[in-house]
Short mmCIF file of C-alpha atoms in Angstrom, two decimals:
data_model
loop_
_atom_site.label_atom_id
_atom_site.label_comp_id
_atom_site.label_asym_id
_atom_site.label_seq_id
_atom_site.Cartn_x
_atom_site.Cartn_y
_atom_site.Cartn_z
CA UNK Y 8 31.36 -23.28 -26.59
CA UNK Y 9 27.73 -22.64 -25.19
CA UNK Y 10 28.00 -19.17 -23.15
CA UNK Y 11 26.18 -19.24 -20.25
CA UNK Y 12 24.13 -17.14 -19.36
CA UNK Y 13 22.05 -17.46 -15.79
CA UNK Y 14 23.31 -20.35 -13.56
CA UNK Y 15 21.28 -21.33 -10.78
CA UNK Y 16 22.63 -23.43 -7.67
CA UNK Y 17 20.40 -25.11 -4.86
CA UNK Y 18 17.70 -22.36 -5.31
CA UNK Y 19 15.07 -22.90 -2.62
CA UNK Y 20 11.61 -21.04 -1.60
CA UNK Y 21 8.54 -21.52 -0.31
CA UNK Y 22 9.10 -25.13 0.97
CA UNK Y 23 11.08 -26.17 -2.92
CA UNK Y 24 14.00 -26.82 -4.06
CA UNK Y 25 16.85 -27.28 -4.07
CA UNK Y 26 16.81 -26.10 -7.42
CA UNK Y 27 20.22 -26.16 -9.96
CA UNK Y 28 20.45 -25.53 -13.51
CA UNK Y 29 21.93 -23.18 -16.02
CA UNK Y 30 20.55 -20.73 -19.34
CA UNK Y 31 22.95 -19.71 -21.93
CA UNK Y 32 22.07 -16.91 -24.16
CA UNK Y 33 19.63 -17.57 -27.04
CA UNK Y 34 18.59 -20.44 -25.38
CA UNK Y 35 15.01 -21.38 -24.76
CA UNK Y 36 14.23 -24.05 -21.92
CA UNK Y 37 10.77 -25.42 -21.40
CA UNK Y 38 9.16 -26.26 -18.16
CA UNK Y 39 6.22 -28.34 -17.79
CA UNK Y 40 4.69 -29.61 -14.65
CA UNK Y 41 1.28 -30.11 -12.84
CA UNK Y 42 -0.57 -27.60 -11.59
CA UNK Y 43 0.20 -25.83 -8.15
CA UNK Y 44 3.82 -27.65 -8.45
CA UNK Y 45 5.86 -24.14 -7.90
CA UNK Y 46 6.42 -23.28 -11.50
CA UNK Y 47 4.99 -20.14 -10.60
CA UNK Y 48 6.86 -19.33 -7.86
CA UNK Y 49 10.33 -20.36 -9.47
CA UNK Y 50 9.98 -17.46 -11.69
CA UNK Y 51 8.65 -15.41 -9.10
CA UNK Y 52 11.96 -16.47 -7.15
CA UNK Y 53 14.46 -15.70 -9.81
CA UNK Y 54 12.62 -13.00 -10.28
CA UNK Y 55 13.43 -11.62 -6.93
CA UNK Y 56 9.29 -10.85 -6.18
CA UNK Y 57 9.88 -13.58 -3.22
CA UNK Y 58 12.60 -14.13 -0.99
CA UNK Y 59 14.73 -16.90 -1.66
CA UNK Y 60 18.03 -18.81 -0.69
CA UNK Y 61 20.80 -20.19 -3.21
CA UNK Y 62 22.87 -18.76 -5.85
CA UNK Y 63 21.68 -16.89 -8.74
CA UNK Y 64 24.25 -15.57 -11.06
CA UNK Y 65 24.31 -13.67 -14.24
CA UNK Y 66 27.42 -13.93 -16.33
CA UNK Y 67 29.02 -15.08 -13.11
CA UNK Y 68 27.45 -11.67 -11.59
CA UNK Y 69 25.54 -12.89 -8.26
CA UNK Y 70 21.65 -11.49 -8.17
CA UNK Y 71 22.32 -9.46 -4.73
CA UNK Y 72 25.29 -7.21 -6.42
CA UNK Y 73 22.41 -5.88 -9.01
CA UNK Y 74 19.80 -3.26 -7.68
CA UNK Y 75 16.66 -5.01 -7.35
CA UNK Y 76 14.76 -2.57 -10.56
CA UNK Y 77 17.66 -3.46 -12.64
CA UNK Y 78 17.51 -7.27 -11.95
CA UNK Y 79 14.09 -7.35 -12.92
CA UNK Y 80 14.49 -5.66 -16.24
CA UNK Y 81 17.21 -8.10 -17.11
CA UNK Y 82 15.55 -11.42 -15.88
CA UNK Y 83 11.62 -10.20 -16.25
CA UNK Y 84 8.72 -12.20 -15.93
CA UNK Y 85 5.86 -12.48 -17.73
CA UNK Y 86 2.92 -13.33 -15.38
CA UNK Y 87 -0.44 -16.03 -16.83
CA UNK Y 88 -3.03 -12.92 -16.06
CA UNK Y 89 -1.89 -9.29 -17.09
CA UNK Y 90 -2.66 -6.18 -15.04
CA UNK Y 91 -3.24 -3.06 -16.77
CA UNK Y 92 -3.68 -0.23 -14.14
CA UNK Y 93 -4.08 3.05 -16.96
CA UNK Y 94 -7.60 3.34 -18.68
CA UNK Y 95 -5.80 3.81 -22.28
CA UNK Y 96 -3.18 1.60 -23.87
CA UNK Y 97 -0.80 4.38 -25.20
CA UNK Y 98 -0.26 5.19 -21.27
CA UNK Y 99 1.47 1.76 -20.52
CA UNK Y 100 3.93 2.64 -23.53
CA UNK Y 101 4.43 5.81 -22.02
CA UNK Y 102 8.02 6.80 -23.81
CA UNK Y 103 8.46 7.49 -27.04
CA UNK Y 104 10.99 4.79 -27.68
CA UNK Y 105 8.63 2.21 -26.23
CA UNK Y 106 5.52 4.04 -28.47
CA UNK Y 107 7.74 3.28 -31.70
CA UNK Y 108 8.34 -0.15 -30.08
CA UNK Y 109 4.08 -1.04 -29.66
CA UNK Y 110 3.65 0.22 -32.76
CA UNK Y 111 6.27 -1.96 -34.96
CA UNK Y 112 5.65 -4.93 -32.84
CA UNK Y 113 1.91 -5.03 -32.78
CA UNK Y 114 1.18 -6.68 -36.47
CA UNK Y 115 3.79 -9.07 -35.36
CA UNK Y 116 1.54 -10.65 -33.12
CA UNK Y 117 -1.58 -9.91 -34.59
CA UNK Y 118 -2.59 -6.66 -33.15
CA UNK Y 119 -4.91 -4.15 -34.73
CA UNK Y 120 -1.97 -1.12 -35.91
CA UNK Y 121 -4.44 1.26 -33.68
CA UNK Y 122 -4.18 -0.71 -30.47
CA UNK Y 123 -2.38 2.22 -28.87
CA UNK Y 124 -5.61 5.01 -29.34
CA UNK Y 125 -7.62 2.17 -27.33
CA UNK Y 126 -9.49 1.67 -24.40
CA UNK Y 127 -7.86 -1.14 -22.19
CA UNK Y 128 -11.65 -1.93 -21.41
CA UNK Y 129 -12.02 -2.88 -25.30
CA UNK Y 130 -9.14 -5.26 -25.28
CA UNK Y 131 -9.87 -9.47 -25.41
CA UNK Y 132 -8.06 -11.23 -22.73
CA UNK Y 133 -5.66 -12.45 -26.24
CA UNK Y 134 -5.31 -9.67 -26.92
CA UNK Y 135 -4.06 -8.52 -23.26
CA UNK Y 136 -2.05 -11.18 -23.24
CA UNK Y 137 -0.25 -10.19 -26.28
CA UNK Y 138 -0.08 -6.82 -25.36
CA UNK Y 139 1.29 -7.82 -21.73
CA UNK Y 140 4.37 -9.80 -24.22
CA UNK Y 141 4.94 -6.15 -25.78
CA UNK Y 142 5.44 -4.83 -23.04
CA UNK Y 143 7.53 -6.95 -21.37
CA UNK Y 144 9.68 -7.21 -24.22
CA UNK Y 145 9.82 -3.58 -24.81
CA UNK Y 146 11.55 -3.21 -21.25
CA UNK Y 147 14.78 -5.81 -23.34
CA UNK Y 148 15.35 -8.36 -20.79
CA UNK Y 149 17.89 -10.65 -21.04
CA UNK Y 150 15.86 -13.79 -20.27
CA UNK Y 151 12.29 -13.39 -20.22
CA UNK Y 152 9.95 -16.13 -18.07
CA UNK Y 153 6.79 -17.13 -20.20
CA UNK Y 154 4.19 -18.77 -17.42
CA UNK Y 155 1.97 -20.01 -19.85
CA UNK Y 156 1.86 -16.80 -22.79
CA UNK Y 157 -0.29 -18.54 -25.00
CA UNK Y 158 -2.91 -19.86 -22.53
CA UNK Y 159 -5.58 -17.31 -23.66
CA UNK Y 160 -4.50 -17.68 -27.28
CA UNK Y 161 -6.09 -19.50 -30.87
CA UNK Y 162 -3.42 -21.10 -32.95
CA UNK Y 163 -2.43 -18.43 -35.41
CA UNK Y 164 -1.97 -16.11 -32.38
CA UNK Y 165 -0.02 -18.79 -30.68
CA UNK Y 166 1.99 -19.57 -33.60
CA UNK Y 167 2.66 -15.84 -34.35
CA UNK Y 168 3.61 -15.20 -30.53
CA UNK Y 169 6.15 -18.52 -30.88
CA UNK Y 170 7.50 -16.99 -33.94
CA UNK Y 171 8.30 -13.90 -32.77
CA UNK Y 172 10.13 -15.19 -29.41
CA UNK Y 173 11.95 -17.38 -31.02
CA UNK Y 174 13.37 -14.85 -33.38
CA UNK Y 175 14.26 -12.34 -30.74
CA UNK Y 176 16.54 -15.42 -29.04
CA UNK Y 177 17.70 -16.29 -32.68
CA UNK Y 178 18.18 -12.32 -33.69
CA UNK Y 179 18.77 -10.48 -30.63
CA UNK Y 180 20.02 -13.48 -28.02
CA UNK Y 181 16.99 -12.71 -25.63
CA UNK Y 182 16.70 -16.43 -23.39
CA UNK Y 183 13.53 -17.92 -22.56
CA UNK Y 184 12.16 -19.99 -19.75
CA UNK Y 185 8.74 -21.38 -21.25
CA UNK Y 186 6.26 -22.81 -18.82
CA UNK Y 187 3.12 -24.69 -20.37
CA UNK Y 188 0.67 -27.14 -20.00
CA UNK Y 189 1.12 -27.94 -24.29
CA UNK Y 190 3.73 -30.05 -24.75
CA UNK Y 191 3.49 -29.70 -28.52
CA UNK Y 192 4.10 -26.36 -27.92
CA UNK Y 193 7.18 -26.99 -25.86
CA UNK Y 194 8.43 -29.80 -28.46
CA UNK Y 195 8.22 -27.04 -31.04
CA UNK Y 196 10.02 -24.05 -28.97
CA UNK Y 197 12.43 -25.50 -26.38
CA UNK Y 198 16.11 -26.62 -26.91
CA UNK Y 199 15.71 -28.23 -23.19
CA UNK Y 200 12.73 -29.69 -21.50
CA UNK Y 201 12.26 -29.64 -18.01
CA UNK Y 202 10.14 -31.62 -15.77
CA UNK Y 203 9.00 -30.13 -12.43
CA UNK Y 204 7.80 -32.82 -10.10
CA UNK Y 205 7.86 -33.22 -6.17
CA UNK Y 206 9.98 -29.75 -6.03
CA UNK Y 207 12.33 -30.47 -8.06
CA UNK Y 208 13.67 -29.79 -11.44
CA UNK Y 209 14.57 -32.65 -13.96
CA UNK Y 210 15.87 -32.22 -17.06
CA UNK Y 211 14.00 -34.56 -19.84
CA UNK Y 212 16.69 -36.12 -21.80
CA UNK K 5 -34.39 31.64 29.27
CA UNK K 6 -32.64 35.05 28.91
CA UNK K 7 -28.71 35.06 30.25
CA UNK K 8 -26.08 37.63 30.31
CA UNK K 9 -23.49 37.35 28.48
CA UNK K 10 -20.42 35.29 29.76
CA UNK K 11 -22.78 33.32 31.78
CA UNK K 12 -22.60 29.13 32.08
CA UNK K 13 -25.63 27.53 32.72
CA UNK K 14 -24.66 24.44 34.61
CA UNK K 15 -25.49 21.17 33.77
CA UNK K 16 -27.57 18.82 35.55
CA UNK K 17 -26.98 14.86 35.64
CA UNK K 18 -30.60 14.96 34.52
CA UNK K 19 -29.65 16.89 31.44
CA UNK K 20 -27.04 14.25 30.42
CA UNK K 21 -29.02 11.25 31.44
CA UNK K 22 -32.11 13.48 29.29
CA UNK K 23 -29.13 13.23 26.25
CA UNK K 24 -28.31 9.51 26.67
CA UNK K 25 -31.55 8.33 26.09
CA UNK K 26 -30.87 9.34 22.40
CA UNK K 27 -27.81 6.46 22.22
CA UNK K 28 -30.85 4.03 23.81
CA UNK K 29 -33.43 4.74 21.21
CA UNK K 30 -30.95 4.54 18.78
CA UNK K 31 -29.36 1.09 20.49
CA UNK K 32 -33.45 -0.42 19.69
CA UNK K 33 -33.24 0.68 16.20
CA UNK K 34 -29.89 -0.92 15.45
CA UNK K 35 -32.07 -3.86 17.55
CA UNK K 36 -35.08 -3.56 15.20
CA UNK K 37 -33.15 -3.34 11.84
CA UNK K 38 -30.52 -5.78 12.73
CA UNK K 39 -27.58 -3.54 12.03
CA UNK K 40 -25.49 -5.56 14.70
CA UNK K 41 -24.22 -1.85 16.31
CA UNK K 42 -26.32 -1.68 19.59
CA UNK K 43 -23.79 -3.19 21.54
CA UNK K 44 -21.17 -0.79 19.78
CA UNK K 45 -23.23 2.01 20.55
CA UNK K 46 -23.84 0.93 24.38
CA UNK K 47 -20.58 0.34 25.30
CA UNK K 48 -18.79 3.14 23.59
CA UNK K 49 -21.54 5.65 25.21
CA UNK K 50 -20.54 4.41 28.71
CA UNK K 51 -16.79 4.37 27.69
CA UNK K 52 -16.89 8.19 26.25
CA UNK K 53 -19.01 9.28 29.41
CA UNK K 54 -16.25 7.34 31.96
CA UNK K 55 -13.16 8.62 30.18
CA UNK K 56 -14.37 12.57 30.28
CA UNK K 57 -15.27 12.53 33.63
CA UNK K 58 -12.14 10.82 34.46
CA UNK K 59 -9.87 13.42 32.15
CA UNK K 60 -12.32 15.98 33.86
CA UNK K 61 -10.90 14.91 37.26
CA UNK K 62 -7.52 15.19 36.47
CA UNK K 63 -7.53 18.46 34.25
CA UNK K 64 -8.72 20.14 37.89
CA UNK K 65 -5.81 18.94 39.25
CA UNK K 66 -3.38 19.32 36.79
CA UNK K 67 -4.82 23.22 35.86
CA UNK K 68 -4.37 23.67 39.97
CA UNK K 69 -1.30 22.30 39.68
CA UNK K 70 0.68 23.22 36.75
CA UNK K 71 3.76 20.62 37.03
CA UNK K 72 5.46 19.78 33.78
CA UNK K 73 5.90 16.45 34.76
CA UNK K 74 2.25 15.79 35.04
CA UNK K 75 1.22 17.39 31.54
CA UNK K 76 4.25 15.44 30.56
CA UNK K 77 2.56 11.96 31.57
CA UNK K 78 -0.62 12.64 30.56
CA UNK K 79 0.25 14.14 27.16
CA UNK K 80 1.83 10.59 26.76
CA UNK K 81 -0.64 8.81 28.07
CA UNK K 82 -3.12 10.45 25.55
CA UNK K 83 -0.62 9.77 23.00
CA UNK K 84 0.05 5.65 23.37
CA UNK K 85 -3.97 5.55 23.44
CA UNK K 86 -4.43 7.77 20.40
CA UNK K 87 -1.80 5.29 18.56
CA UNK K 88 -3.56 2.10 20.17
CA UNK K 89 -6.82 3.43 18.86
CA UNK K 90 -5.39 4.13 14.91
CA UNK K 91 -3.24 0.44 14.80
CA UNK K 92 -6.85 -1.24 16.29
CA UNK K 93 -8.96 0.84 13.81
CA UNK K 94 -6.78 -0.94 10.66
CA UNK K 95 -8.59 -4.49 9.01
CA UNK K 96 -5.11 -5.21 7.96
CA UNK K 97 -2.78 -4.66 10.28
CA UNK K 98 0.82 -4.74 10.33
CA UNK K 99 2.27 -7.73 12.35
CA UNK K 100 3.89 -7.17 15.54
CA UNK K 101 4.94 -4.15 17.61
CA UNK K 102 5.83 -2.14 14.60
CA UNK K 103 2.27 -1.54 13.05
CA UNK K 104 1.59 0.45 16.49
CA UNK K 105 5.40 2.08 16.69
CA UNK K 106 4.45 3.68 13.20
CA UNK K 107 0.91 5.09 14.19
CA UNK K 108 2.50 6.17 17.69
CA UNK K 109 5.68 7.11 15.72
CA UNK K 110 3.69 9.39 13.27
CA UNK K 111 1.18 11.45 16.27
CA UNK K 112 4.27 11.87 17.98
CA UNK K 113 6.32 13.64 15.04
CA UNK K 114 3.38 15.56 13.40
CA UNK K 115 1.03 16.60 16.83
CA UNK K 116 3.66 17.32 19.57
CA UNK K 117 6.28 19.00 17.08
CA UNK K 118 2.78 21.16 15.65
CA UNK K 119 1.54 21.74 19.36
CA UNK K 120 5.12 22.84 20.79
CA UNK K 121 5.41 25.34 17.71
CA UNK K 122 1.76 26.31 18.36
CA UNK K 123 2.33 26.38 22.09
CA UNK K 124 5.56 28.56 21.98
CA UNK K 125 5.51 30.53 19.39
CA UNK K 126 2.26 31.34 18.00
CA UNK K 127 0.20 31.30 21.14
CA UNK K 128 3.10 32.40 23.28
CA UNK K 129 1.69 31.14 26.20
CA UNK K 130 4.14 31.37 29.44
CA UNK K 131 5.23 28.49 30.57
CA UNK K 132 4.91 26.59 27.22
CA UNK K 133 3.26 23.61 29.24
CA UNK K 134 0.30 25.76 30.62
CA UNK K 135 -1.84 23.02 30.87
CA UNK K 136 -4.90 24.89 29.96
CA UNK K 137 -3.47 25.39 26.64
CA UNK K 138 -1.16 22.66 26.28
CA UNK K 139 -3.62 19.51 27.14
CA UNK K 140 -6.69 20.47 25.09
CA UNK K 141 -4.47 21.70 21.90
CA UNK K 142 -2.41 18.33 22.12
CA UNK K 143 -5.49 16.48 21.94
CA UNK K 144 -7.71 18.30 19.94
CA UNK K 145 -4.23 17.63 17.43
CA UNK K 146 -4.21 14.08 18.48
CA UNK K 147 -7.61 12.85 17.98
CA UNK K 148 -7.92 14.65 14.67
CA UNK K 149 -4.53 13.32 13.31
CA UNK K 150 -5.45 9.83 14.87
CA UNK K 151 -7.80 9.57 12.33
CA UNK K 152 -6.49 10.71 9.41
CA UNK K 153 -3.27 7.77 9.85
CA UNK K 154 -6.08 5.28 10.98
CA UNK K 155 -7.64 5.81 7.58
CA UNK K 156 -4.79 6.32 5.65
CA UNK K 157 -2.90 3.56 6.94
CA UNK K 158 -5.74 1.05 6.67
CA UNK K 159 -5.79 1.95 2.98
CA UNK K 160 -2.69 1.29 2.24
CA UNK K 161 -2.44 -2.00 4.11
CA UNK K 162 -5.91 -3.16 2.05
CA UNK K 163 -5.35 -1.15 -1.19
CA UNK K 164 -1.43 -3.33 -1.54
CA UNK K 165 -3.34 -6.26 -0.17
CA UNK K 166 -5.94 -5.81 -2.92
CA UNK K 167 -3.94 -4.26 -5.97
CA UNK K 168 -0.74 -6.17 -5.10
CA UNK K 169 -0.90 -8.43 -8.73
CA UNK K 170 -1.00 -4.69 -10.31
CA UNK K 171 2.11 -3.44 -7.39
CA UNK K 172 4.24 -6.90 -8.52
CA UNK K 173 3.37 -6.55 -12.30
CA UNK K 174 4.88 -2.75 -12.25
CA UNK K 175 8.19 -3.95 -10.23
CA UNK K 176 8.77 -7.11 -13.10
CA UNK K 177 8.72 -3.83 -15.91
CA UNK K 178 11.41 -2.57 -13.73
CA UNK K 179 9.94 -0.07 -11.59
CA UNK K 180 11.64 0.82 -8.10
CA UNK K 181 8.99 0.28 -5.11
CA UNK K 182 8.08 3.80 -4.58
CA UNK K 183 6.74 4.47 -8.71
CA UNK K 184 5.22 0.60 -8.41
CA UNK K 185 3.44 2.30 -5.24
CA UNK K 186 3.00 5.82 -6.20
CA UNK K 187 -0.96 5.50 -7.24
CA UNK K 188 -1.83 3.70 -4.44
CA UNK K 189 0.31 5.90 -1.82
CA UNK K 190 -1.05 9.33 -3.13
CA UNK K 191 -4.80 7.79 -2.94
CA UNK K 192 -4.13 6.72 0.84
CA UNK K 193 -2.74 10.10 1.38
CA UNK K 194 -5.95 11.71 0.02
CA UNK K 195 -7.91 9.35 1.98
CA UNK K 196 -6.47 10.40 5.36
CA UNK K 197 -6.29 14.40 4.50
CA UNK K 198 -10.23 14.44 3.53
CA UNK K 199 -11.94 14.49 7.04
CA UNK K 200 -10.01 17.69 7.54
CA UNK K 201 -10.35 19.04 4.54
CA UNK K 202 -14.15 19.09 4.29
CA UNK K 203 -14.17 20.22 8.21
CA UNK K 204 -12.30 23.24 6.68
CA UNK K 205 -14.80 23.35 3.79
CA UNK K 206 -17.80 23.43 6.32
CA UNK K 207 -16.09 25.55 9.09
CA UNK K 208 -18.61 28.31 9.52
CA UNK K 209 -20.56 27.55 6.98
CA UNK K 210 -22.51 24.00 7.61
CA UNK K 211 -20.89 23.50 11.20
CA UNK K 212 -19.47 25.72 14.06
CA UNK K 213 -16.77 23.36 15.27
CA UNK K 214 -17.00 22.03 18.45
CA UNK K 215 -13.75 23.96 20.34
CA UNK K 216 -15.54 27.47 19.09
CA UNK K 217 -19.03 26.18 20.34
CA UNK K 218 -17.21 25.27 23.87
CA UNK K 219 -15.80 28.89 24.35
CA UNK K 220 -18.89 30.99 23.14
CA UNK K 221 -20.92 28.81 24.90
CA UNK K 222 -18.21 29.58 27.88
CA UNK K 223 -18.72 33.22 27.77
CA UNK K 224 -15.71 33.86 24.98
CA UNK K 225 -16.83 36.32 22.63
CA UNK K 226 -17.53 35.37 19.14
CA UNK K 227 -14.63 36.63 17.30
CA UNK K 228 -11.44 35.59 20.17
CA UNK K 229 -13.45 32.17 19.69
CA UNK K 230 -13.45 32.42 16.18
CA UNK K 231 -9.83 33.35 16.12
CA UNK K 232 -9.00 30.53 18.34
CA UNK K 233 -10.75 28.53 15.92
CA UNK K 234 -8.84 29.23 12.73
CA UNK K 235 -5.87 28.52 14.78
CA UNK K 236 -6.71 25.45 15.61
CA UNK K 237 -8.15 24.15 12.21
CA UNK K 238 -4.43 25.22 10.51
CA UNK K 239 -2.41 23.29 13.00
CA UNK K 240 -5.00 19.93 13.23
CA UNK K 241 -4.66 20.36 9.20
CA UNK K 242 -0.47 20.67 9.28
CA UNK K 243 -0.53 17.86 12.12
CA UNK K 244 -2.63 15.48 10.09
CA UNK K 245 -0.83 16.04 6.75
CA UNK K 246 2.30 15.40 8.12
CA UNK K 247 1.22 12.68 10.57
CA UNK K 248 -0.73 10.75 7.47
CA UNK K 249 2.58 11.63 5.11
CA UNK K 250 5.04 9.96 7.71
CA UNK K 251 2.58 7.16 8.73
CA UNK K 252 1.97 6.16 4.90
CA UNK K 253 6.25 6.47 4.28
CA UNK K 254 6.81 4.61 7.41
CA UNK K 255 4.02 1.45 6.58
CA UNK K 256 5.14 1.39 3.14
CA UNK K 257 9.10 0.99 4.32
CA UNK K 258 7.87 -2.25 6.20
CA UNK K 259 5.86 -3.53 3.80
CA UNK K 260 8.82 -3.06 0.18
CA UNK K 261 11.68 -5.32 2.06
CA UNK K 262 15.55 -4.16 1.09
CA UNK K 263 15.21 -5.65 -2.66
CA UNK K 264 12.07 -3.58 -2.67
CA UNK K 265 10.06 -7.08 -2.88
CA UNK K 266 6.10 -5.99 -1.76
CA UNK K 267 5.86 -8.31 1.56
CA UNK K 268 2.48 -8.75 2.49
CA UNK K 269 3.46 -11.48 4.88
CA UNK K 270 4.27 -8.69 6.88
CA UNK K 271 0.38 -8.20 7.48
CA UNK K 272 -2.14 -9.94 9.87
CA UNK K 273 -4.39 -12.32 8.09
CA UNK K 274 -7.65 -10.56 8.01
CA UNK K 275 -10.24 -11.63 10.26
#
């Protein structure tokens, strides 16, 4: 029996919705859609960055009974454009548990093992982008919400950064939401496709 | 000219009209290098000019008079202008009633608690409401701490407006509001606190502030004025700090909703 993990009934913002669907654990469910459709802001939504109407539960927990810090380390986003707001890299890893974290992770994905003594002013916008993954992941969310990951990637990168997530929902039971504009891509990493069109949510079948 | 000591020389109308022609020659130079402030400079000469001979007017009545009531209405007259004058001063400002409640909010909490202190226990004045002590101390408090919140508070409004991607990026790694806006909160902070702090830095040595250059040039002698003055620079530097510290908590309450979301559509669009 499939557990489920995050179910989501009529959720509505910003003029969309009503939006229903459900995430078990391990799962990964991709989302494509054209551009300035609300992909965006659904993950912004469940996010709890925007305000928002409908029923969000996890493990039949609703959203509003979870402090809002704690919600967002469980069901984290992942934004398109990183923000890094320290001048070295070592300072947005600043425990020691996430430290050991950056530093086991970063060959994963492709990162030079000294990434941590750098300048964030050195870093490629790949290479921010993998970085940003690190350190979303090193926070453990449940379900993580990928708006576009590998947009800034080349194809080893991308297929390294696929890898990984898909072993960390295979290993570890981490879910995924997947937005992107490669539907190869999606073919390759989703167990569910999603279509988002008009403000709504259609699963492809 | 030689004059005794504790001897005024009077001002003529000529003398002041002598000292406006300074804001006219500087009115055609905004004119000649198109800096767009000679109307500024115009209109806030004759506005300065009408509001101190108006509060000049009234101080000889109230100083005859002496009735609580009246330094009452006036002190809180001075004080919904002095918050007008910070929430109008802000690019950003906060929508509604509430963006001038919190600069109001904030003069009232840090000046009048700091001038009532000052008023009754360190100065020791009898009555507390003397209005020769009470009016110029409450707005020698106001306009400094007026602004330090403008400042402050238009940083914050601009710096979340600005920085918000970095603000919304820090709450998805599971950061409560106030770490998310710690950076940006201490720099606002700083920002509001640093007119008074170089005033204190260049108190007797670049400038002799204007209440000490009043009462020498009133007959005080040099070190009561002086004293007077270090007085006065400690409380306008508590009343500021604590006005800018409330004013920044307060903004940054209405701008982090209850599930500490940032909500910037709490802010006027900028225009």
């Amino acid at each position: 029996m499939i557990d489920t993990l995050l179910a989501v009934r009529n959720l509505c913002f910003q003029g969309c919705g009503p939006l229903s669907f459900s995430l078990s654990q391990g799962e990964c469910i991709g989302i494509r859609g054209q551009s300035g459709v609300g992909k965006t802001q659904m993950f912004r939504a469940l996010s709890d960055l925007i305000p928002s109407t409908g029923e969000v539960l996890l493990r039949g927990r609703a959203r509003e009974t979870f402090a809002a810090p704690r919600w967002r380390t469980l069901v984290s986003m992942l934004p398109t454009d990183s923000v890094w707001w320290y001048d070295d890299v070592a300072a947005h890893f600043n425990s020691s548990e996430a430290r050991v974290f950056l530093d086991r992770m970063c060959g994963k994905v492709g990162l030079a093992a000294e990434i941590a003594s750098w300048q964030v002013n050195r870093l490629s916008t790949g290479e921010k982008q993998r970085l940003a993954l690190l350190r979303s992941l090193q926070i453990k969310p449940g379900i993580l919400l990928l708006d576009e990951p590998t947009s800034a990637l080349d194809d080893l990168s991308t297929k390294l950064v696929e890898t990984l997530l898909l072993e960390r929902c295979r290993d570890e039971g981490l879910s995924l939401m997947w937005v992107s504009h490669d539907e190869a891509q999606l073919a390759r990493v989703s167990d569910r496709l999603f279509v988002m069109h008009k403000n709504q949510l259609t699963e492809v079948v | 000219m030689n004059i005794d000591s504790g001897t005024v020389l009077r001002l003529t109308s000529f003398d002041l009209c002598l000292a406006s022609s300074l804001m006219l020659v500087l009115a055609i130079l905004s004119l000649v290098l198109q800096l767009g402030l000679e109307k500024k400079i115009l209109i806030y000469s004759i506005r300065m000019t009408a509001q101190l001979l108006f509060i000049g007017v009234i101080l000889r009545y109230l100083f005859a008079s002496s009735s609580f009531i009246l330094v009452f209405l006036l002190s809180m007259v001075m004080l919904s202008a002095a918050g007008r004058e910070a929430w109008v001063r802000q690019k950003r400002k906060i929508k509604g009633f509430t963006g001038y409640l919190i600069s109001t909010g904030s003069m009232f909490v840090s000046s009048f608690s700091i001038a009532l202190i000052a008023l009754s226990v360190i100065i020791d004045v009898k009555p507390w409401y003397t209005p020769q002590y009470a009016i110029p101390l409450l707005g020698m408090l106001l306009g400094n701490t007026m602004t330090g919140v403008a400042l402050a508070v238009d940083q914050l409004t601009e710096q979340l407006y600005r920085r918000r991607s970095e603000v919304e990026q820090r709450l998805l790694l599971g950061q409560d509001w106030k770490e998310a806006s710690l950076d940006i909160r201490r720099d606002c902070i700083r920002t509001g606190m640093t007119p008074i702090i170089n005033s204190m830095a260049a108190a007797g040595l670049v400038s002799l502030p204007g209440m000490m250059t009043g009462q020498i040039l009133g007959g005080t002698p040099p070190v009561e004025a002086v004293k007077y003055q270090i007085l006065i620079m400690f409380l306008i530097a508590g009343g500021t700090g604590f006005g800018v510290i409330s004013a920044i908590w307060a903004s940054s309450r209405v701008l982090f909703d209850h599930r500490e979301r940032l909500r910037l559509d709490n802010l006027q669009s900028e225009r």
